[in-house]
mmCIF file with all atom_site columns, C-alpha atoms in Angstrom:
data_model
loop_
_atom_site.group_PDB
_atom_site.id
_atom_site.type_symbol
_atom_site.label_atom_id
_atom_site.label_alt_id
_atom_site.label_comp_id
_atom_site.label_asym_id
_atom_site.label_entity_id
_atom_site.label_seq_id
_atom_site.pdbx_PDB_ins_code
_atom_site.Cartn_x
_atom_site.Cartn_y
_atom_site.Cartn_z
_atom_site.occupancy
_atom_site.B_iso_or_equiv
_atom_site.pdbx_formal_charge
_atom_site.auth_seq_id
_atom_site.auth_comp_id
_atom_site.auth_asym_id
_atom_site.auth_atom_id
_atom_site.pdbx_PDB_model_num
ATOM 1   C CA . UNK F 1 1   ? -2.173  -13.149 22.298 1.00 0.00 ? 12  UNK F CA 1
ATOM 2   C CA . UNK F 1 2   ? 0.025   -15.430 20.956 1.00 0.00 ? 13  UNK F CA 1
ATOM 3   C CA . UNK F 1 3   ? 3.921   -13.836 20.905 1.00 0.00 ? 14  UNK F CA 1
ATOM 4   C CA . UNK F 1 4   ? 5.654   -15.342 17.830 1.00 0.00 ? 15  UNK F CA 1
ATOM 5   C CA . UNK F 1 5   ? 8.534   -13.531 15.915 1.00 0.00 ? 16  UNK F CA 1
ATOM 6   C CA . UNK F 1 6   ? 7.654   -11.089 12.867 1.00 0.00 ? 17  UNK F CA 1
ATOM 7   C CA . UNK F 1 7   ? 8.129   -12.065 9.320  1.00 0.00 ? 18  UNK F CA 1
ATOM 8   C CA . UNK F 1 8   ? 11.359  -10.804 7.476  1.00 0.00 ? 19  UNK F CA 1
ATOM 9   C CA . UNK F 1 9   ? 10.577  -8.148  5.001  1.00 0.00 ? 20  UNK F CA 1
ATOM 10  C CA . UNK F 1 10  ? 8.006   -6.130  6.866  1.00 0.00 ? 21  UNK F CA 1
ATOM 11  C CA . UNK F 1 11  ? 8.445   -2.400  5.548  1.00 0.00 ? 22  UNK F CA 1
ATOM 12  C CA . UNK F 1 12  ? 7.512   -0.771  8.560  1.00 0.00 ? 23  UNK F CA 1
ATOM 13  C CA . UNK F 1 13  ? 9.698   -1.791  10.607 1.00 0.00 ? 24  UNK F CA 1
ATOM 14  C CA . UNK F 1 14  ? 11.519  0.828   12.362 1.00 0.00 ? 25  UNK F CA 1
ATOM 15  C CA . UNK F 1 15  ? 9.830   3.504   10.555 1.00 0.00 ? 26  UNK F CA 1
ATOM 16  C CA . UNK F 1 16  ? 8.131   6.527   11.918 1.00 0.00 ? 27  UNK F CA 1
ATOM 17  C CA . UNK F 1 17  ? 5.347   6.365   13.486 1.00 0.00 ? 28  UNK F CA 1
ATOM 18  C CA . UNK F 1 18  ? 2.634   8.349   15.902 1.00 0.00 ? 29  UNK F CA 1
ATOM 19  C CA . UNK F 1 19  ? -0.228  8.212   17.804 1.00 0.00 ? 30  UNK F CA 1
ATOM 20  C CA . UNK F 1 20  ? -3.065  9.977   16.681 1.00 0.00 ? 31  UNK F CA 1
ATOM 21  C CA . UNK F 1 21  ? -6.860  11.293  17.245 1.00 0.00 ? 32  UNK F CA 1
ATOM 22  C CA . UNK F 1 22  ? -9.286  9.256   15.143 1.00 0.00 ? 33  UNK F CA 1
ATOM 23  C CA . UNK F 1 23  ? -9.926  12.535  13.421 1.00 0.00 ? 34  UNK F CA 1
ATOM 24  C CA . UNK F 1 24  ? -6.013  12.888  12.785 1.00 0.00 ? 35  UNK F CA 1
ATOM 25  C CA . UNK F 1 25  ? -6.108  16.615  14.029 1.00 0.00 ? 36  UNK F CA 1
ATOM 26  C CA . UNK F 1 26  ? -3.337  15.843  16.906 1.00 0.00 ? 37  UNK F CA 1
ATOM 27  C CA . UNK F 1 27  ? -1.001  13.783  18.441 1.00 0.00 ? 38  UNK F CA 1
ATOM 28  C CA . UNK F 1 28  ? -1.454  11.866  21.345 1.00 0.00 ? 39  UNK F CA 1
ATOM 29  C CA . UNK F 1 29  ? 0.539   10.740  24.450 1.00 0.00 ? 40  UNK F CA 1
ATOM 30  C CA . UNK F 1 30  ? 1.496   7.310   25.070 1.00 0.00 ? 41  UNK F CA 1
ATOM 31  C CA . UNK F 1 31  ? -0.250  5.749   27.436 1.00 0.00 ? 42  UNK F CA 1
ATOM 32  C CA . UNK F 1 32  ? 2.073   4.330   29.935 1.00 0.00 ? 43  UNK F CA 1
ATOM 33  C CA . UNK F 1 33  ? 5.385   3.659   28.395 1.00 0.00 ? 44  UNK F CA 1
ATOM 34  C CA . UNK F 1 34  ? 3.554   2.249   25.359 1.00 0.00 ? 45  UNK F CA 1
ATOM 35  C CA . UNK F 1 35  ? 5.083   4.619   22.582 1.00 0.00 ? 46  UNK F CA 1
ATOM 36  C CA . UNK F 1 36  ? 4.771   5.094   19.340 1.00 0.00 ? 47  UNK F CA 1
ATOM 37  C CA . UNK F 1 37  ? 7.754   3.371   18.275 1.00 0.00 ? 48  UNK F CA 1
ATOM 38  C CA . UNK F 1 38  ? 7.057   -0.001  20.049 1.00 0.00 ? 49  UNK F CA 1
ATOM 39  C CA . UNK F 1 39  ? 4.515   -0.967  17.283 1.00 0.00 ? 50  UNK F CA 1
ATOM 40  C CA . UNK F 1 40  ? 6.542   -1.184  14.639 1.00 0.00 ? 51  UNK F CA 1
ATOM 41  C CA . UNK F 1 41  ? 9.877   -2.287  16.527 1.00 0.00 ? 52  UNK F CA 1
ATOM 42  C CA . UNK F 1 42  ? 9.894   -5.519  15.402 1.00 0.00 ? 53  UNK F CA 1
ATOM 43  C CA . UNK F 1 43  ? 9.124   -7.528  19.174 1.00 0.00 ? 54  UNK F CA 1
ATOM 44  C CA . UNK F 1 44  ? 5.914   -8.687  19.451 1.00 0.00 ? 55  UNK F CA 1
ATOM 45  C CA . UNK F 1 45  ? 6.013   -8.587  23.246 1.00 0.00 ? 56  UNK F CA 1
ATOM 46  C CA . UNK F 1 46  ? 6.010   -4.303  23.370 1.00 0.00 ? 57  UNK F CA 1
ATOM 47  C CA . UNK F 1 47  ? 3.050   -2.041  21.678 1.00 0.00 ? 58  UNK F CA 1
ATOM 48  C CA . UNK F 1 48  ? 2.210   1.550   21.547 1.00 0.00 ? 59  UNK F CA 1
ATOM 49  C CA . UNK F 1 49  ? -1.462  2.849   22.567 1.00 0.00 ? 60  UNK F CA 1
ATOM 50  C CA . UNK F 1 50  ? -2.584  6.713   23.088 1.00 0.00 ? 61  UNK F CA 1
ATOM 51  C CA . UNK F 1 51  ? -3.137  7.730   25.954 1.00 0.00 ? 62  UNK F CA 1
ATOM 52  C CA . UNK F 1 52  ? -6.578  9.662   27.137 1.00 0.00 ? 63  UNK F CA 1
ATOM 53  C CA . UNK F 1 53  ? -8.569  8.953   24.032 1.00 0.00 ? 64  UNK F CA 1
ATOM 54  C CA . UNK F 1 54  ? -10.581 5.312   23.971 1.00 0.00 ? 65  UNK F CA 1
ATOM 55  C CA . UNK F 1 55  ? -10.496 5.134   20.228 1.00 0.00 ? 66  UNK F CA 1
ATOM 56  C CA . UNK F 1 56  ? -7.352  6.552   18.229 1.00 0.00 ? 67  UNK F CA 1
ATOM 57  C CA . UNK F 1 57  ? -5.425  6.029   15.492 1.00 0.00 ? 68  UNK F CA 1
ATOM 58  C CA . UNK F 1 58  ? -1.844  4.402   14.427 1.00 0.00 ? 69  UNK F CA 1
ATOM 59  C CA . UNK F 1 59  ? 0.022   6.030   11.829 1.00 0.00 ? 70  UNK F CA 1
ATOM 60  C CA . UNK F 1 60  ? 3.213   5.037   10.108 1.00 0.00 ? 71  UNK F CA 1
ATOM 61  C CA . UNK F 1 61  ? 5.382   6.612   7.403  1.00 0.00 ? 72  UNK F CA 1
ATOM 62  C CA . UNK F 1 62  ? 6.904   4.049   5.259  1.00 0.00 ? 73  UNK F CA 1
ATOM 63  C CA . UNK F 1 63  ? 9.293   6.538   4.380  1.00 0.00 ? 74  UNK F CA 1
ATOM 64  C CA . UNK F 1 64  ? 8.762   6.194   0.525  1.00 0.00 ? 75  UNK F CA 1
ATOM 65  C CA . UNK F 1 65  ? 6.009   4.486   -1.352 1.00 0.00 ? 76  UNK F CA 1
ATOM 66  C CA . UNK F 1 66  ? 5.843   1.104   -2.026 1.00 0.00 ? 77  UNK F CA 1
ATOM 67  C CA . UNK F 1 67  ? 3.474   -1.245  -3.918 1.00 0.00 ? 78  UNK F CA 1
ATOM 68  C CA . UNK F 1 68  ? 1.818   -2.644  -0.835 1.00 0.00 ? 79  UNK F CA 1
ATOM 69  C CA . UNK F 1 69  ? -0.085  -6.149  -1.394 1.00 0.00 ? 80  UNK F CA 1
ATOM 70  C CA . UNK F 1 70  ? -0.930  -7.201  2.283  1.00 0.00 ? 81  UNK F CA 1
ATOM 71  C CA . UNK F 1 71  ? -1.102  -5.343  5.633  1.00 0.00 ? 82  UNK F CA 1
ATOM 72  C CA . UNK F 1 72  ? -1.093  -7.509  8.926  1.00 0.00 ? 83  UNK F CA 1
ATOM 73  C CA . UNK F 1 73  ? -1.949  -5.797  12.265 1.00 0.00 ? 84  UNK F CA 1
ATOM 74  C CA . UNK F 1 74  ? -0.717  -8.124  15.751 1.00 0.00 ? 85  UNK F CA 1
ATOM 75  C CA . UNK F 1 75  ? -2.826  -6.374  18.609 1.00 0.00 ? 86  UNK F CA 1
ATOM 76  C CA . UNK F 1 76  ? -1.555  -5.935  22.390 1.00 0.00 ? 87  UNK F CA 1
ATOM 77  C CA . UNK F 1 77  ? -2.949  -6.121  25.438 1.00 0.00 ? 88  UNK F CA 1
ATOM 78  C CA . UNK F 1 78  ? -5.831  -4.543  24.052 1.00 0.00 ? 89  UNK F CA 1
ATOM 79  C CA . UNK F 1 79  ? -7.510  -4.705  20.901 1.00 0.00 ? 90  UNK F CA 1
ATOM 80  C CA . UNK F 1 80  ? -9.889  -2.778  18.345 1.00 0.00 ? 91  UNK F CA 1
ATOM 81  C CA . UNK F 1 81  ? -13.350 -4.759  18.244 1.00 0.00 ? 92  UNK F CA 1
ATOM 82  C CA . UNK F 1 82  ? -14.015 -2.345  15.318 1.00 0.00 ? 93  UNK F CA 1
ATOM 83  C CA . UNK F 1 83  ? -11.117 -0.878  13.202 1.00 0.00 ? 94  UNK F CA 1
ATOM 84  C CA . UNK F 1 84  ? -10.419 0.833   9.670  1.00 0.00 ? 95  UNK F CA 1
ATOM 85  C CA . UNK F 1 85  ? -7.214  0.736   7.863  1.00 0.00 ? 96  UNK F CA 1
ATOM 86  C CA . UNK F 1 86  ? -6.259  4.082   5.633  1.00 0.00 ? 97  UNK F CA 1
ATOM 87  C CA . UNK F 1 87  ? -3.621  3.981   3.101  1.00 0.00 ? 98  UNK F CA 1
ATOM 88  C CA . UNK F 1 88  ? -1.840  6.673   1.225  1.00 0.00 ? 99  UNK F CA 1
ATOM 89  C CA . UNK F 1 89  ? 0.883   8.089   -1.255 1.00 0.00 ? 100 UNK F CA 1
ATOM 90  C CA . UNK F 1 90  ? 1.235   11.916  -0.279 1.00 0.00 ? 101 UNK F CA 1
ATOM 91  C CA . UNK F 1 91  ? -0.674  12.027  3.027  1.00 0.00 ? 102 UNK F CA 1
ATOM 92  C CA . UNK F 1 92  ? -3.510  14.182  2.035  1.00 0.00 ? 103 UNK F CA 1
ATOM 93  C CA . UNK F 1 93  ? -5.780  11.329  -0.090 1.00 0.00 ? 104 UNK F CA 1
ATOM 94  C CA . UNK F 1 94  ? -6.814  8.861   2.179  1.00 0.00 ? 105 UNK F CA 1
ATOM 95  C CA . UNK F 1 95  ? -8.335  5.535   0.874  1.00 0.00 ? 106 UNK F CA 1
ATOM 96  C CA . UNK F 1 96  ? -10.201 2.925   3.540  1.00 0.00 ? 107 UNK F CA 1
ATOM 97  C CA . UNK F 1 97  ? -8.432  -0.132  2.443  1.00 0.00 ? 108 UNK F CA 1
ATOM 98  C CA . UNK F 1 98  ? -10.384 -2.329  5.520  1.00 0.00 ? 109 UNK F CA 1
ATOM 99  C CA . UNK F 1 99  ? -13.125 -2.487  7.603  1.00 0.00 ? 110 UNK F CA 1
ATOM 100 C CA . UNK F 1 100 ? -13.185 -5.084  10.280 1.00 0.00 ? 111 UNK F CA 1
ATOM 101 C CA . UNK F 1 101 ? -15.823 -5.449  12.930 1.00 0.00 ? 112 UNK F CA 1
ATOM 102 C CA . UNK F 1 102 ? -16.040 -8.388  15.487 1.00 0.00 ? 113 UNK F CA 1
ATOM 103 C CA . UNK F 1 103 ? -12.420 -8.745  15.971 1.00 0.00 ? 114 UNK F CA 1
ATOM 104 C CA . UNK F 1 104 ? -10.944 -10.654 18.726 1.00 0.00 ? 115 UNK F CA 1
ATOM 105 C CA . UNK F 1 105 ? -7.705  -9.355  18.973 1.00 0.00 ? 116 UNK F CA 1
ATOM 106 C CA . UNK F 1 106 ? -4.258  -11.592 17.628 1.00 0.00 ? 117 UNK F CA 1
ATOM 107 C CA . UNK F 1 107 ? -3.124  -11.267 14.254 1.00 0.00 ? 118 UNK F CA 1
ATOM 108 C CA . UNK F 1 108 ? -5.262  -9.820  11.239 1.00 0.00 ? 119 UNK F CA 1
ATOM 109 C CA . UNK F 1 109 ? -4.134  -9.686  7.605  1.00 0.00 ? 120 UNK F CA 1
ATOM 110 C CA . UNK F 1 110 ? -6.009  -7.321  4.865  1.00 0.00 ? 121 UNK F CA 1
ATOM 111 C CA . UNK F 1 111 ? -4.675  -8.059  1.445  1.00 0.00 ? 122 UNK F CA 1
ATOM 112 C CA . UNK F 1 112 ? -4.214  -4.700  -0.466 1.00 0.00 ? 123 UNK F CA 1
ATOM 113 C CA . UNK F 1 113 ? -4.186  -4.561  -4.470 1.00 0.00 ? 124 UNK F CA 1
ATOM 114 C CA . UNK F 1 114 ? -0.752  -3.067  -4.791 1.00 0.00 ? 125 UNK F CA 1
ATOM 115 C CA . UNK F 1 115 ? -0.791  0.536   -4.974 1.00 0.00 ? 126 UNK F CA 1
ATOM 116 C CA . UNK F 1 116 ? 1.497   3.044   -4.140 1.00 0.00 ? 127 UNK F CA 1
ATOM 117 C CA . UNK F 1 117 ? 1.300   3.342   -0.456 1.00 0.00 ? 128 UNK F CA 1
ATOM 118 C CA . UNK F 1 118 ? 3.305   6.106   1.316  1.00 0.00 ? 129 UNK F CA 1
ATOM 119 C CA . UNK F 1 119 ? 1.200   5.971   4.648  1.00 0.00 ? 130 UNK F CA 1
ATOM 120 C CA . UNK F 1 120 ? -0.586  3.722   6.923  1.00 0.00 ? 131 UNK F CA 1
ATOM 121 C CA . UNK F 1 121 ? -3.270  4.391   9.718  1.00 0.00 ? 132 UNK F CA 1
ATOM 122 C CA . UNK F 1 122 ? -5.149  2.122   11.308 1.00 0.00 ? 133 UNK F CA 1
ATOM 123 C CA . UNK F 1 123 ? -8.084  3.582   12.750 1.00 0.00 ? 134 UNK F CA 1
ATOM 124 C CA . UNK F 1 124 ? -9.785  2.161   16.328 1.00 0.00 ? 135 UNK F CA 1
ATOM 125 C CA . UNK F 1 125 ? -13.991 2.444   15.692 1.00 0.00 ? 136 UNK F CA 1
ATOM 126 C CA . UNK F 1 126 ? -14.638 0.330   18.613 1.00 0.00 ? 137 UNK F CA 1
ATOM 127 C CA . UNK F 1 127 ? -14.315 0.126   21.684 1.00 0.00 ? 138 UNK F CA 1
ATOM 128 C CA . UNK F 1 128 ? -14.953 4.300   22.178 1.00 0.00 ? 139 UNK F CA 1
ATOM 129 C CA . UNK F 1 129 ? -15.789 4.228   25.748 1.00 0.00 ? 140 UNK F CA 1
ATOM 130 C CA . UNK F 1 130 ? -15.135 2.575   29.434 1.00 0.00 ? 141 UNK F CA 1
ATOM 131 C CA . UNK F 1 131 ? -16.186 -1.486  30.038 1.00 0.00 ? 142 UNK F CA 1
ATOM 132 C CA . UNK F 1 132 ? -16.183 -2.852  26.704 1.00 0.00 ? 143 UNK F CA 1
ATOM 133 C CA . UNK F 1 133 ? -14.706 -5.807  24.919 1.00 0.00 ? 144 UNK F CA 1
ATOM 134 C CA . UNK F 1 134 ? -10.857 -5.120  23.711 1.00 0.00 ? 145 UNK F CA 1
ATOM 135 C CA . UNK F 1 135 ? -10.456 -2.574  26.330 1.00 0.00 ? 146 UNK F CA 1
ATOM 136 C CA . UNK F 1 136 ? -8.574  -0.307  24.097 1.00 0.00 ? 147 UNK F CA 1
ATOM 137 C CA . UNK F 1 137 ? -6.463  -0.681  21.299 1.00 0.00 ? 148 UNK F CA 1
ATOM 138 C CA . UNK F 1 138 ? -3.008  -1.548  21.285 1.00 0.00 ? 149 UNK F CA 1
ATOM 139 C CA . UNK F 1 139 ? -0.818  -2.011  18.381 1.00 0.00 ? 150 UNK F CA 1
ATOM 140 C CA . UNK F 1 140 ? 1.849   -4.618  18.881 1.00 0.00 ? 151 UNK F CA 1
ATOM 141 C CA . UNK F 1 141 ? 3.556   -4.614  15.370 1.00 0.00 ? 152 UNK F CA 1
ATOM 142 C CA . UNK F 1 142 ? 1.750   -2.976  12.285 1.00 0.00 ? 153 UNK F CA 1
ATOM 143 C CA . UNK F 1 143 ? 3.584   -5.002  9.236  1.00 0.00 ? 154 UNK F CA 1
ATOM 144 C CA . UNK F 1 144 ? 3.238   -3.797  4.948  1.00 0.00 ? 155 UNK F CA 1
ATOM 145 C CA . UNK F 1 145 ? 4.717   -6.091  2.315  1.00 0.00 ? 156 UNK F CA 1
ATOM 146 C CA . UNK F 1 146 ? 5.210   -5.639  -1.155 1.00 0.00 ? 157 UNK F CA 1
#
């Protein structure tokens, strides 16, 4: 993928974030030294990814809730072929804001209508197993503007 410098004004920058089962029951190592933190440290050239779970999830805590109008997701080494993105304000009520399948890694933006948004998770659907396309996902920078 193509490394280019993130936008100013991305929320989720240096906020908290974790690696998580798909599921969301538990937390998940990084694999390698790909932690948590690197996807949303604002270099396009690091990413976090779970470790010892083919499809996982991203989560972030924007700290507060904003009114959230696009969501761009810059994918690693590895990518989701299949992914969901979850919003929410208290971290209980989830809402599927996007459903992309056939992606090819790089840079995707989902325009969101503006809601109060709290939390972010993006979700990997596919690939959930050894030898397919995207390998695994790997989340370079997760970005949220107003």
């Amino acid at each position: 993928p193509e490394l280019r410098p993130i936008p100013p004004g991305n929320l989720a920058t240096h906020k908290p974030a974790k690696l998580l089962s798909t599921d969301g029951t538990h937390s998940l190592i990084a694999s390698g030294f790909a932690f948590a933190r690197y996807g949303v440290d604002g270099h396009a050239w690091t990413w976090a990814q779970g470790a010892y779970e083919w499809a996982w999830m991203y989560h972030v805590d924007l700290e507060r809730p904003y009114a959230i109008r696009r969501v761009a997701i810059n994918f690693g080494g590895g990518w989701a072929t299949e992914y969901k993105v979850h919003v929410s304000e208290d971290g209980f009520t989830w809402n599927t804001v996007a459903h992309a399948a056939d992606c090819m890694g790089g840079r995707m933006e989902h325009a969101l209508d503006g809601s109060p948004v709290r939390y972010i998770r993006v979700e990997a659907v596919k690939p959930d197993g050894p030898d397919q396309e995207g390998v695994q996902m790997a989340i370079a920078e997760l970005e949220a503007y107003e």
